[in-house]
Amino acid sequence: MPATVIVGAQWGDEGKGRFTDLMSKDTELVVRYQGGHNAGHTLVVDGESYALQLVPSGVLYEHITPVIGNGVVVDPRVLIKEMDTLERRGVSTARLKLSGNAHLILPYHQELDAVSERYLGKNKLGTTKRGIGPAYADKAARIGLRVQDLLDPSIFRAKLDIALREKNQVLTRVYNRLPIDAEEIARIYLEECRPRLEPHIADTVSLIHTALEADKLVLLEGAQATFLDLDHGTYPFVTSSNPVAGGACIGAGIGPRHITRVIGVAKAYATRVGAGPFPTELTDAVGNHLVEVGHEYGTNTGRRRRPGWIDTVMLRHAVRLNSMSELAIAKLDVLDDLDVVRVCTGYEIDGRVHTDLPYHQSDLHGAVPIYQDFPGWKASLGGVRERGELPQEAAVFLDFVAAQVGVPISMVGVGPGRDQYFVWTSV
Ligand code: GDP
Ligand code: IMO
Ligand code: MG
């Protein structure tokens, strides 16, 4: 059976978690393939809200095996806390599998994330300060520690000592911080975390391939998003992994031929957290309306998200980067009360119209969006469960977005609840 990727088509928080949960009904494995606890994926089921950071969004279904793939960076303390919280709420995490090849986030990664942001001053990226960038940097520099190192205390200690030799120099001499104690890390990671995580550590590549070979559906759940991608996003205002669909191959350990469906998730508008270019950003009352009605405050850090209109220049580019087969649109209901809804179709840059994303990022910083305006529907969509129940104005808006982006819209969210969606086109 083929694999399906769910990928953020904008700057994150599009509703990947809720669509992953939806798609999990017919799935065997749900695999997180990159990122770490910078992600915050919210699911609302029977009025109960679950905010997941590392545990894949399929966990609420008992038939699912949730898998944390090799491409993820894992802070074991955070993972255990998340598992405990789920267990307390009656959600079993017994089936969770954690790749032995996933890299560990260590306390110095978090500290370095925070101090390097401080040193960037007004040029800071606005990271989540979770240690994500420093952990991936160590992975690339080949001085990272992996989950499987927890199983071999002498190797764990040796690698930790090597890493700390450099980290403590940097922390004390460059950033004027206190050195980090190896003993304390070894105690927490090896004595507290290891016994709890050991039953979950697995060869996830084998697990995924066994499922594919048995004709089971594997769902690959992206975190962050296309325009936060290290290679394809608005660098340097990006995360340090590859959220794009290609990243799923690497972060799960499968070849591209297994992936036959790529669902790009976008809001009916757009948001961004942290710094970086955002051509359709709104700093007016409409922007405030989107933030308040859409509850646009980070699941994870509580930060106010920057609001803006939906941008089909970026979405067209996201289709290319991800081989997106379809779009899932979330939060259409957030536009319910607006008189006018806008769709960005192009940019004016130095007097010229561009309908493709400019290659040079300086151009993006100066891009003036060109909009097509649509009358609002001024009706509550929260109860819509099929295409036919949608007001004409909302249908025109969605059809226009799909035509601009060039792929069908398959599902549309009209509220955070599990059942608050409808199928637009069967893909
Ligand atoms: P993710 O990071 O892509 O999984 O998205 P987040 O969970 O960070 O942010 C999406 C937020 O929107 C969450 O609070 C969801 O409960 C909520 N949400 C998702 N889909 C819809 C929708 O269709 N309508 C509304 N009103 N809220 C939604
Ligand atoms: P989900 O999976 C939105 C942003 C941060 C910052 C940049 C780099 O919930 O969509 P990092 O800590 O990753 O080094 O920060 O990326 N960012 C996100 N924005 N949603 C996320 O995850 C994000 N994860 C990271 O705000 O701008
Ligand atoms: Mg989120």
Coordinates of C-alpha atoms and ligand atoms in Angstrom, one line a residue:
M1 CA 0.0 0.0 0.0
P2 CA 1.3 3.5 -0.7
A3 CA 2.3 6.2 1.7
T4 CA 0.6 9.5 2.1
V5 CA 2.3 12.7 3.2
I6 CA 0.6 15.5 5.1
V7 CA 2.7 18.6 4.7
G8 CA 2.2 22.2 5.8
A9 CA 1.8 24.4 2.7
Q10 CA 2.4 27.8 4.4
W11 CA 4.4 28.7 7.6
G12 CA 3.1 26.2 10.0
D13 CA 0.0 25.7 12.2
E14 CA -2.2 25.1 9.2
G15 CA -4.1 22.3 10.9
K16 CA -1.8 19.3 9.9
G17 CA -2.6 17.6 13.2
R18 CA -6.3 17.7 12.7
F19 CA -6.1 16.4 9.2
T20 CA -3.7 13.7 10.2
D21 CA -6.2 12.7 12.9
L22 CA -8.9 12.6 10.3
M23 CA -6.9 10.5 7.9
S24 CA -5.8 8.1 10.6
K25 CA -9.1 6.3 10.6
D26 CA -7.9 4.2 7.6
T27 CA -4.2 4.1 8.4
E28 CA -1.9 1.6 10.1
L29 CA 1.1 3.7 11.0
V30 CA 1.4 7.5 11.5
V31 CA 5.0 8.6 11.3
R32 CA 6.5 12.0 12.3
Y33 CA 9.5 12.5 10.0
Q34 CA 11.2 15.7 11.0
G35 CA 11.2 18.5 13.5
G36 CA 10.9 18.1 17.2
H37 CA 8.9 19.7 20.0
N38 CA 8.9 23.0 18.1
A39 CA 5.7 21.5 16.6
G40 CA 2.4 21.9 18.3
H41 CA -0.4 19.9 16.7
T42 CA -3.9 20.4 18.2
L43 CA -6.7 17.8 18.0
V44 CA -10.2 18.5 19.3
V45 CA -12.2 15.4 19.9
D46 CA -15.5 15.4 21.7
G47 CA -14.8 18.8 23.0
E48 CA -11.4 17.7 24.5
S49 CA -8.3 19.4 23.2
Y50 CA -5.0 17.6 22.8
A51 CA -1.8 19.5 22.0
L52 CA 0.8 17.2 20.7
Q53 CA 4.5 18.1 20.2
L54 CA 6.3 14.8 19.5
V55 CA 3.7 12.1 19.6
P56 CA 2.2 11.6 16.1
S57 CA -1.4 12.8 15.7
G58 CA -2.8 9.3 15.1
V59 CA -2.3 8.3 18.7
L60 CA -5.9 8.8 19.7
Y61 CA -6.9 5.8 17.5
E62 CA -6.2 2.5 19.2
H63 CA -5.5 0.7 15.9
I64 CA -2.7 3.1 15.0
T65 CA 1.0 2.6 15.7
P66 CA 2.5 6.1 16.2
V67 CA 6.1 6.2 15.0
I68 CA 8.7 8.9 15.7
G69 CA 11.0 8.5 12.7
N70 CA 14.8 8.9 12.4
G71 CA 14.5 12.4 11.1
V72 CA 13.0 13.8 14.3
V73 CA 15.0 15.4 17.1
V74 CA 13.8 14.2 20.5
D75 CA 14.1 15.7 23.9
P76 CA 13.4 12.6 26.0
R77 CA 12.2 14.6 29.0
V78 CA 9.6 16.3 26.8
L79 CA 8.5 13.1 25.2
I80 CA 8.1 11.3 28.5
K81 CA 6.1 14.3 29.8
E82 CA 3.8 14.2 26.8
M83 CA 3.3 10.5 27.1
D84 CA 2.4 10.9 30.8
T85 CA -0.1 13.6 30.0
L86 CA -1.7 11.4 27.4
E87 CA -1.8 8.4 29.7
R88 CA -3.4 10.5 32.4
R89 CA -6.1 11.5 30.0
G90 CA -6.8 7.8 29.1
V91 CA -4.8 7.7 25.8
S92 CA -2.5 4.7 25.6
T93 CA 1.0 5.4 24.4
A94 CA 2.0 1.8 24.7
R95 CA 2.2 1.4 20.9
L96 CA 4.5 4.3 20.4
K97 CA 7.7 3.5 18.5
L98 CA 10.8 5.7 18.6
S99 CA 13.6 5.4 16.0
G100 CA 17.0 4.5 17.5
N101 CA 18.5 6.7 14.8
A102 CA 16.6 9.8 15.9
H103 CA 18.9 12.4 17.4
L104 CA 18.6 13.6 21.0
I105 CA 18.1 17.2 22.0
L106 CA 20.4 17.8 25.0
P107 CA 20.2 20.6 27.6
Y108 CA 23.1 22.5 25.9
H109 CA 21.1 22.6 22.6
Q110 CA 18.3 24.4 24.3
E111 CA 20.7 26.8 26.1
L112 CA 22.5 27.5 22.9
D113 CA 19.3 28.2 21.0
A114 CA 18.3 30.8 23.6
V115 CA 21.7 32.5 23.9
S116 CA 22.4 32.6 20.1
E117 CA 19.0 34.2 19.6
R118 CA 19.9 36.8 22.2
Y119 CA 23.1 37.5 20.4
L120 CA 21.3 38.1 17.1
G121 CA 19.5 40.9 18.8
K122 CA 17.1 42.6 16.4
N123 CA 18.1 40.1 13.7
K124 CA 16.8 37.2 15.8
L125 CA 14.8 34.5 14.0
G126 CA 12.2 34.1 16.7
T127 CA 12.9 30.4 17.2
T128 CA 10.8 28.3 19.7
K129 CA 14.0 28.0 21.8
R130 CA 13.6 24.3 22.0
G131 CA 17.1 23.5 20.9
I132 CA 16.0 22.3 17.4
G133 CA 18.6 24.2 15.4
P134 CA 21.6 23.3 17.6
A135 CA 20.6 19.6 17.7
Y136 CA 20.3 19.4 13.9
A137 CA 23.6 21.3 13.6
D138 CA 25.3 18.7 15.8
K139 CA 23.7 15.9 13.7
A140 CA 25.3 17.5 10.5
A141 CA 28.6 18.0 12.3
R142 CA 28.5 14.4 13.4
I143 CA 28.8 15.1 17.1
G144 CA 25.2 14.4 17.9
L145 CA 23.9 11.7 20.3
R146 CA 21.2 9.4 19.1
V147 CA 18.3 7.7 20.8
Q148 CA 20.1 4.3 20.5
D149 CA 23.1 5.7 22.5
L150 CA 20.7 5.7 25.5
L151 CA 21.0 1.9 25.4
D152 CA 24.8 1.9 25.8
P153 CA 25.8 4.0 28.7
S154 CA 29.5 3.9 28.0
I155 CA 29.0 5.2 24.5
F156 CA 26.5 7.8 25.7
R157 CA 29.1 9.1 28.2
A158 CA 32.0 9.1 25.8
K159 CA 30.0 11.0 23.1
L160 CA 28.6 13.4 25.7
D161 CA 32.1 14.1 27.1
I162 CA 33.4 14.9 23.5
A163 CA 30.4 17.1 22.8
L164 CA 30.6 19.0 26.1
R165 CA 34.3 19.7 25.6
E166 CA 33.4 22.0 22.8
K167 CA 29.9 23.1 24.1
N168 CA 31.2 24.2 27.4
Q169 CA 34.0 26.3 25.8
V170 CA 31.4 28.0 23.7
L171 CA 28.9 28.5 26.5
T172 CA 31.5 29.9 28.9
R173 CA 33.8 31.8 26.6
V174 CA 31.5 33.1 23.9
Y175 CA 28.2 33.5 25.7
N176 CA 29.4 34.0 29.3
R177 CA 27.2 31.2 30.6
L178 CA 27.9 28.5 33.2
P179 CA 29.3 25.2 32.0
I180 CA 27.0 22.2 31.7
D181 CA 27.5 19.2 34.0
A182 CA 27.9 15.8 32.2
E183 CA 27.0 13.9 35.4
E184 CA 23.7 15.6 35.7
I185 CA 22.8 15.0 32.0
A186 CA 23.9 11.3 32.3
R187 CA 21.8 10.9 35.4
I188 CA 18.7 12.3 33.8
Y189 CA 19.0 10.7 30.4
L190 CA 20.4 7.3 31.4
E191 CA 18.7 6.8 34.8
E192 CA 15.4 8.6 34.4
C193 CA 14.7 8.6 30.7
R194 CA 16.2 5.4 29.4
P195 CA 14.1 2.9 31.4
R196 CA 10.9 4.7 30.4
L197 CA 11.8 4.9 26.7
E198 CA 13.6 1.6 26.2
P199 CA 10.5 -0.4 25.4
H200 CA 9.6 2.0 22.7
I201 CA 12.9 2.2 20.9
A202 CA 12.7 0.3 17.6
D203 CA 14.0 -0.2 14.1
T204 CA 11.3 2.0 12.7
V205 CA 12.6 1.6 9.1
S206 CA 11.8 -2.1 9.2
L207 CA 8.5 -1.4 10.9
I208 CA 7.4 1.0 8.1
H209 CA 8.5 -1.3 5.3
T210 CA 6.8 -4.3 6.9
A211 CA 3.6 -2.2 6.9
L212 CA 4.0 -1.1 3.3
E213 CA 4.8 -4.7 2.2
A214 CA 1.6 -5.9 4.0
D215 CA -0.4 -3.3 1.9
K216 CA -1.1 -1.1 4.9
L217 CA -1.5 2.6 4.6
V218 CA 1.3 4.7 6.1
L219 CA 0.7 8.3 6.9
L220 CA 3.7 10.6 7.1
E221 CA 2.9 13.6 9.3
G222 CA 4.9 16.7 8.6
A223 CA 5.7 19.3 11.2
Q224 CA 6.5 23.0 10.4
A225 CA 5.9 23.7 6.8
T226 CA 7.1 24.3 3.2
F227 CA 8.2 27.9 3.8
L228 CA 10.0 27.0 7.0
D229 CA 12.0 24.4 5.1
L230 CA 15.8 24.7 5.6
D231 CA 16.4 24.5 1.8
H232 CA 13.2 25.9 0.3
G233 CA 11.8 28.3 2.9
T234 CA 12.5 31.9 3.5
Y235 CA 16.1 31.3 4.7
P236 CA 17.4 32.2 7.3
F237 CA 13.9 32.6 8.8
V238 CA 13.3 28.8 8.7
T239 CA 13.5 25.8 10.9
S240 CA 16.6 23.4 10.7
S241 CA 14.9 20.4 9.0
N242 CA 13.2 19.6 5.8
P243 CA 9.4 19.6 6.3
V244 CA 8.7 19.3 2.5
A245 CA 7.4 16.0 1.2
G246 CA 10.9 14.9 0.1
G247 CA 11.9 15.2 3.8
A248 CA 9.5 12.4 4.6
C249 CA 11.6 9.9 2.5
I250 CA 14.7 10.7 4.5
G251 CA 13.1 11.2 7.9
A252 CA 11.1 7.9 7.7
G253 CA 13.5 5.8 5.6
I254 CA 11.5 5.1 2.4
G255 CA 12.1 5.8 -1.2
P256 CA 10.0 8.4 -3.2
R257 CA 8.2 5.7 -5.2
H258 CA 6.2 4.7 -2.1
I259 CA 4.5 8.1 -1.9
T260 CA 1.5 8.4 -4.0
R261 CA -0.5 11.1 -2.3
V262 CA 0.7 14.4 -0.9
I263 CA -1.9 16.5 1.0
G264 CA -0.8 20.1 1.4
V265 CA -2.6 21.7 4.3
A266 CA -3.3 25.5 4.2
K267 CA -5.5 27.8 6.1
A268 CA -8.1 29.8 4.2
Y269 CA -5.9 32.7 5.1
A270 CA -2.3 32.6 6.3
T271 CA -0.3 33.0 9.5
R272 CA 3.4 33.0 10.5
V273 CA 5.1 32.9 13.9
G274 CA 8.5 34.4 14.3
A275 CA 10.5 36.7 12.0
G276 CA 10.7 36.6 8.2
P277 CA 9.1 37.9 5.0
F278 CA 5.3 37.6 4.7
P279 CA 4.0 39.5 1.7
T280 CA 0.3 39.3 2.5
E281 CA 0.7 40.1 6.2
L282 CA -2.1 42.2 7.7
T283 CA -1.4 44.7 10.5
D284 CA -4.9 46.2 10.5
A285 CA -8.2 45.5 12.1
V286 CA -8.9 42.6 9.7
G287 CA -5.6 41.0 10.8
N288 CA -6.7 41.4 14.5
H289 CA -10.0 39.8 13.6
L290 CA -8.3 36.8 12.1
V291 CA -6.1 36.4 15.2
E292 CA -9.0 36.7 17.6
V293 CA -11.5 34.6 15.7
G294 CA -8.9 32.1 14.7
H295 CA -7.3 31.9 18.1
E296 CA -4.0 32.5 16.5
Y297 CA -1.8 32.1 19.5
G298 CA 0.9 29.4 19.4
T299 CA -0.1 26.0 20.7
N300 CA 3.4 25.6 21.9
T301 CA 4.9 29.0 22.9
G302 CA 1.7 31.1 23.2
R303 CA 3.1 33.7 20.9
R304 CA 0.7 35.7 18.8
R305 CA 0.8 34.5 15.2
R306 CA 1.1 37.1 12.4
P307 CA -2.0 37.1 10.2
G308 CA -2.5 37.7 6.5
W309 CA -4.5 36.7 3.4
I310 CA -4.1 33.4 1.6
D311 CA -1.3 33.6 -1.0
T312 CA -1.6 31.5 -4.1
V313 CA 1.8 32.5 -5.4
M314 CA 3.3 30.6 -2.4
L315 CA 0.8 27.8 -2.7
R316 CA 1.6 27.2 -6.3
H317 CA 5.3 27.0 -5.4
A318 CA 4.4 24.6 -2.6
V319 CA 2.7 22.4 -5.1
R320 CA 5.9 22.1 -7.1
L321 CA 8.2 21.6 -4.1
N322 CA 6.0 18.9 -2.6
S323 CA 4.5 17.2 -5.6
M324 CA 1.3 18.1 -3.9
S325 CA -1.7 16.1 -5.2
E326 CA -4.3 18.1 -3.3
L327 CA -5.0 20.9 -0.8
A328 CA -6.8 20.5 2.5
I329 CA -8.1 23.9 3.6
A330 CA -8.5 24.6 7.3
K331 CA -10.3 27.3 9.2
L332 CA -12.7 28.5 6.4
D333 CA -15.1 29.4 9.2
V334 CA -12.7 32.0 10.6
L335 CA -13.6 34.2 7.5
D336 CA -17.4 33.9 8.3
D337 CA -18.0 37.5 9.4
L338 CA -15.8 39.3 6.9
D339 CA -17.4 41.6 4.3
V340 CA -14.6 40.9 1.8
V341 CA -12.2 38.1 1.5
R342 CA -9.0 38.4 -0.5
V343 CA -6.8 36.0 -2.4
C344 CA -3.3 37.0 -3.4
T345 CA -2.7 36.0 -7.1
G346 CA 0.6 37.7 -7.8
Y347 CA 3.1 40.3 -6.6
E348 CA 4.2 43.6 -8.0
I349 CA 7.9 43.9 -7.6
D350 CA 9.7 47.0 -9.0
G351 CA 6.7 47.8 -11.2
R352 CA 6.5 44.3 -12.7
V353 CA 3.9 41.6 -12.1
H354 CA 5.2 38.2 -10.9
T355 CA 2.9 35.2 -10.6
D356 CA 5.8 32.9 -9.6
L357 CA 7.7 33.1 -6.4
P358 CA 10.7 35.3 -7.0
Y359 CA 14.0 33.5 -6.8
H360 CA 15.8 36.3 -5.1
Q361 CA 14.6 36.7 -1.5
S362 CA 15.2 40.5 -1.5
D363 CA 12.4 40.7 -4.1
L364 CA 10.1 38.9 -1.8
H365 CA 10.8 41.4 1.0
G366 CA 9.7 44.2 -1.4
A367 CA 6.7 42.3 -3.0
V368 CA 3.4 44.1 -3.1
P369 CA 0.6 41.6 -3.3
I370 CA -2.0 41.7 -6.1
Y371 CA -5.4 40.7 -4.8
Q372 CA -8.6 39.3 -6.2
D373 CA -11.5 40.3 -3.9
F374 CA -14.6 38.2 -3.1
P375 CA -17.7 39.1 -1.2
G376 CA -17.9 37.4 2.2
W377 CA -20.6 34.9 2.9
K378 CA -21.6 36.4 6.3
A379 CA -22.9 33.1 7.6
S380 CA -21.7 30.6 10.1
L381 CA -20.1 27.6 8.5
G382 CA -19.4 25.6 11.6
G383 CA -22.2 23.1 10.9
V384 CA -21.5 22.5 7.2
R385 CA -20.9 18.8 6.5
E386 CA -21.1 18.7 2.7
R387 CA -20.3 20.8 -0.3
G388 CA -23.9 21.4 -1.1
E389 CA -24.5 23.1 2.2
L390 CA -21.9 25.8 1.6
P391 CA -23.1 29.4 0.7
Q392 CA -22.4 30.2 -2.9
E393 CA -19.9 33.0 -2.0
A394 CA -17.7 30.5 0.0
A395 CA -17.9 27.9 -2.9
V396 CA -16.7 30.6 -5.4
F397 CA -13.9 31.5 -3.1
L398 CA -12.7 27.9 -2.8
D399 CA -13.1 27.2 -6.5
F400 CA -11.0 30.2 -7.2
V401 CA -8.2 29.2 -4.8
A402 CA -8.1 25.6 -6.3
A403 CA -8.0 27.0 -9.8
Q404 CA -5.1 29.4 -8.9
V405 CA -3.2 26.8 -7.0
G406 CA -3.7 24.2 -9.7
V407 CA -4.6 21.2 -7.6
P408 CA -8.0 20.1 -6.2
I409 CA -9.2 20.9 -2.7
S410 CA -10.0 17.6 -1.1
M411 CA -11.1 18.5 2.4
V412 CA -12.3 21.7 4.1
G413 CA -12.2 22.4 7.8
V414 CA -15.0 24.6 9.2
G415 CA -14.2 24.2 12.9
P416 CA -11.6 22.6 15.2
G417 CA -13.7 19.6 16.1
R418 CA -13.0 16.2 14.5
D419 CA -16.3 16.1 12.6
Q420 CA -16.2 19.8 11.6
Y421 CA -15.1 19.3 8.0
F422 CA -16.5 18.3 4.6
V423 CA -15.2 16.6 1.5
W424 CA -14.9 19.1 -1.4
T425 CA -13.5 16.8 -4.1
S426 CA -12.8 13.1 -3.7
V427 CA -9.1 12.6 -4.7
Ligands
GDP1 P1 -0.7 22.3 13.1 O1 0.6 22.7 13.8 O2 -0.6 22.4 11.6 O3 -1.2 20.9 13.5 O4 -1.8 23.3 13.5 P2 -2.0 23.9 15.0 O5 -2.7 22.8 15.8 O6 -0.8 24.5 15.6 O7 -3.0 25.1 14.7 C1 -4.2 24.9 14.1 C2 -5.3 25.4 15.1 O8 -6.5 25.6 14.4 C3 -5.6 24.4 16.2 O9 -6.0 25.1 17.3 C4 -6.8 23.6 15.7 O10 -7.7 23.1 16.7 C5 -7.5 24.7 14.9 N1 -8.2 24.3 13.7 C6 -7.9 23.3 12.8 N2 -8.8 23.3 11.8 C7 -9.7 24.2 12.1 C8 -10.8 24.7 11.4 O11 -11.2 24.2 10.3 N3 -11.5 25.7 11.9 C9 -11.2 26.3 13.1 N4 -11.9 27.3 13.6 N5 -10.1 25.9 13.8 C10 -9.4 24.9 13.3
IMO2 P1 3.9 23.2 13.6 O1 4.4 21.8 13.3 C1 4.8 27.5 13.2 C2 9.0 28.6 13.5 C3 9.5 29.4 14.7 C4 10.6 30.2 14.0 C5 11.2 29.2 13.1 C6 12.5 28.5 13.6 O2 3.1 23.4 14.8 O3 3.3 23.8 12.4 P2 12.8 26.6 15.4 O4 12.4 26.5 16.9 O5 12.1 25.5 14.6 O6 14.3 26.7 15.2 O7 12.2 28.0 14.9 O8 10.2 28.3 12.8 N1 8.3 27.4 13.8 C7 7.0 27.1 13.7 N2 6.0 28.0 13.3 N3 4.5 26.2 13.5 C8 5.5 25.3 13.8 O9 5.3 24.0 14.0 C9 6.8 25.8 14.0 N4 8.0 25.2 14.3 C10 8.9 26.2 14.2 O10 8.4 30.2 15.1 O11 10.0 31.3 13.2
MG3 MG 1.2 24.0 15.3

